[in-house]
Amino acid sequence: MDTKVLTAHVPLPLAQKIDDLAAQLDRPRAWIVKQALAAWVSEEEERHRLTLAGMADVTAGRVVDQADVEAWAASLATGNHLPVPQR
């Protein structure tokens, strides 16, 4: 696999945590950074996918009334839970 070097300035406390983890895991610093970056990119891609799916639901009218959601959420703090609101 081809690679590309990326450079980033990070706060010293974060750099120290990366160095500490690398030492604990007996891995190079670059491995830690690559793992973290890959996980972040994956999470952002999933967040984007879910946002688009949510927007499609709204466009299609698959929504739940805000007041129903608020009433349900408030009921969770009581002994009388309301059913989960449905569309």
PDB file of C-alpha atoms in Angstrom:
ATOM      1  CA  MET A   1       0.000   0.000   0.000  1.00  0.00           C
ATOM      2  CA  ASP A   2       1.319   3.428  -0.885  1.00  0.00           C
ATOM      3  CA  THR A   3       1.572   5.886   1.970  1.00  0.00           C
ATOM      4  CA  LYS A   4       1.830   9.625   2.448  1.00  0.00           C
ATOM      5  CA  VAL A   5       3.452  11.485   5.301  1.00  0.00           C
ATOM      6  CA  LEU A   6       1.140  13.916   7.102  1.00  0.00           C
ATOM      7  CA  THR A   7       2.343  16.483   9.593  1.00  0.00           C
ATOM      8  CA  ALA A   8       0.280  17.910  12.440  1.00  0.00           C
ATOM      9  CA  HIS A   9       0.972  20.103  15.419  1.00  0.00           C
ATOM     10  CA  VAL A  10      -0.638  18.652  18.543  1.00  0.00           C
ATOM     11  CA  PRO A  11      -0.718  20.005  22.083  1.00  0.00           C
ATOM     12  CA  LEU A  12       2.114  18.712  24.243  1.00  0.00           C
ATOM     13  CA  PRO A  13      -0.193  16.859  26.688  1.00  0.00           C
ATOM     14  CA  LEU A  14      -1.736  14.928  23.784  1.00  0.00           C
ATOM     15  CA  ALA A  15       1.698  14.140  22.348  1.00  0.00           C
ATOM     16  CA  GLN A  16       2.745  12.828  25.758  1.00  0.00           C
ATOM     17  CA  LYS A  17      -0.320  10.593  25.946  1.00  0.00           C
ATOM     18  CA  ILE A  18       0.486   9.206  22.506  1.00  0.00           C
ATOM     19  CA  ASP A  19       4.076   8.543  23.575  1.00  0.00           C
ATOM     20  CA  ASP A  20       2.875   6.885  26.787  1.00  0.00           C
ATOM     21  CA  LEU A  21       0.456   4.636  24.896  1.00  0.00           C
ATOM     22  CA  ALA A  22       3.122   3.723  22.370  1.00  0.00           C
ATOM     23  CA  ALA A  23       5.433   2.681  25.190  1.00  0.00           C
ATOM     24  CA  GLN A  24       2.709   0.716  27.002  1.00  0.00           C
ATOM     25  CA  LEU A  25       1.686  -1.112  23.828  1.00  0.00           C
ATOM     26  CA  ASP A  26       5.259  -1.487  22.570  1.00  0.00           C
ATOM     27  CA  ARG A  27       4.207   0.085  19.276  1.00  0.00           C
ATOM     28  CA  PRO A  28       5.632   2.983  17.309  1.00  0.00           C
ATOM     29  CA  ARG A  29       4.065   6.409  17.769  1.00  0.00           C
ATOM     30  CA  ALA A  30       3.055   6.353  14.091  1.00  0.00           C
ATOM     31  CA  TRP A  31       1.029   3.173  14.670  1.00  0.00           C
ATOM     32  CA  ILE A  32      -0.928   4.845  17.485  1.00  0.00           C
ATOM     33  CA  VAL A  33      -1.631   7.920  15.354  1.00  0.00           C
ATOM     34  CA  LYS A  34      -2.646   5.797  12.345  1.00  0.00           C
ATOM     35  CA  GLN A  35      -5.049   3.733  14.482  1.00  0.00           C
ATOM     36  CA  ALA A  36      -6.594   6.855  16.008  1.00  0.00           C
ATOM     37  CA  LEU A  37      -6.960   8.607  12.671  1.00  0.00           C
ATOM     38  CA  ALA A  38      -8.520   5.560  11.020  1.00  0.00           C
ATOM     39  CA  ALA A  39     -11.052   5.250  13.852  1.00  0.00           C
ATOM     40  CA  TRP A  40     -11.931   8.960  13.663  1.00  0.00           C
ATOM     41  CA  VAL A  41     -12.419   8.850   9.885  1.00  0.00           C
ATOM     42  CA  SER A  42     -14.628   5.770  10.217  1.00  0.00           C
ATOM     43  CA  GLU A  43     -16.763   7.452  12.891  1.00  0.00           C
ATOM     44  CA  GLU A  44     -17.140  10.606  10.788  1.00  0.00           C
ATOM     45  CA  GLU A  45     -18.169   8.575   7.738  1.00  0.00           C
ATOM     46  CA  GLU A  46     -20.799   6.757   9.824  1.00  0.00           C
ATOM     47  CA  ARG A  47     -22.030  10.045  11.299  1.00  0.00           C
ATOM     48  CA  HIS A  48     -22.413  11.447   7.774  1.00  0.00           C
ATOM     49  CA  ARG A  49     -24.274   8.330   6.601  1.00  0.00           C
ATOM     50  CA  LEU A  50     -26.655   8.519   9.560  1.00  0.00           C
ATOM     51  CA  THR A  51     -27.232  12.238   8.974  1.00  0.00           C
ATOM     52  CA  LEU A  52     -28.186  11.598   5.358  1.00  0.00           C
ATOM     53  CA  ALA A  53     -30.493   8.760   6.430  1.00  0.00           C
ATOM     54  CA  GLY A  54     -32.128  11.022   9.006  1.00  0.00           C
ATOM     55  CA  MET A  55     -32.619  13.776   6.470  1.00  0.00           C
ATOM     56  CA  ALA A  56     -34.214  11.261   4.089  1.00  0.00           C
ATOM     57  CA  ASP A  57     -36.589  10.200   6.880  1.00  0.00           C
ATOM     58  CA  VAL A  58     -37.613  13.819   7.455  1.00  0.00           C
ATOM     59  CA  THR A  59     -38.151  14.377   3.730  1.00  0.00           C
ATOM     60  CA  ALA A  60     -40.305  11.237   3.595  1.00  0.00           C
ATOM     61  CA  GLY A  61     -42.315  12.374   6.633  1.00  0.00           C
ATOM     62  CA  ARG A  62     -41.035   9.600   8.901  1.00  0.00           C
ATOM     63  CA  VAL A  63     -40.870  11.775  12.018  1.00  0.00           C
ATOM     64  CA  VAL A  64     -42.123  11.760  15.603  1.00  0.00           C
ATOM     65  CA  ASP A  65     -43.731  14.808  17.184  1.00  0.00           C
ATOM     66  CA  GLN A  66     -41.305  16.694  19.461  1.00  0.00           C
ATOM     67  CA  ALA A  67     -43.870  16.988  22.259  1.00  0.00           C
ATOM     68  CA  ASP A  68     -44.356  13.205  22.237  1.00  0.00           C
ATOM     69  CA  VAL A  69     -40.593  12.644  22.506  1.00  0.00           C
ATOM     70  CA  GLU A  70     -40.288  15.152  25.363  1.00  0.00           C
ATOM     71  CA  ALA A  71     -43.188  13.561  27.252  1.00  0.00           C
ATOM     72  CA  TRP A  72     -41.662  10.101  26.786  1.00  0.00           C
ATOM     73  CA  ALA A  73     -38.217  11.300  27.946  1.00  0.00           C
ATOM     74  CA  ALA A  74     -39.710  12.992  31.000  1.00  0.00           C
ATOM     75  CA  SER A  75     -41.597   9.810  31.890  1.00  0.00           C
ATOM     76  CA  LEU A  76     -38.314   7.888  32.154  1.00  0.00           C
ATOM     77  CA  ALA A  77     -37.562   9.689  35.428  1.00  0.00           C
ATOM     78  CA  THR A  78     -40.851   8.478  36.893  1.00  0.00           C
ATOM     79  CA  GLY A  79     -42.252   5.078  37.771  1.00  0.00           C
ATOM     80  CA  ASN A  80     -44.801   5.449  34.983  1.00  0.00           C
ATOM     81  CA  HIS A  81     -42.860   5.103  31.708  1.00  0.00           C
ATOM     82  CA  LEU A  82     -44.725   6.023  28.563  1.00  0.00           C
ATOM     83  CA  PRO A  83     -44.302   3.793  25.518  1.00  0.00           C
ATOM     84  CA  VAL A  84     -41.636   4.856  23.018  1.00  0.00           C
ATOM     85  CA  PRO A  85     -43.243   7.328  20.590  1.00  0.00           C
ATOM     86  CA  GLN A  86     -43.980   5.945  17.148  1.00  0.00           C
ATOM     87  CA  ARG A  87     -44.434   7.727  13.871  1.00  0.00           C
TER      88      ARG A  87
END
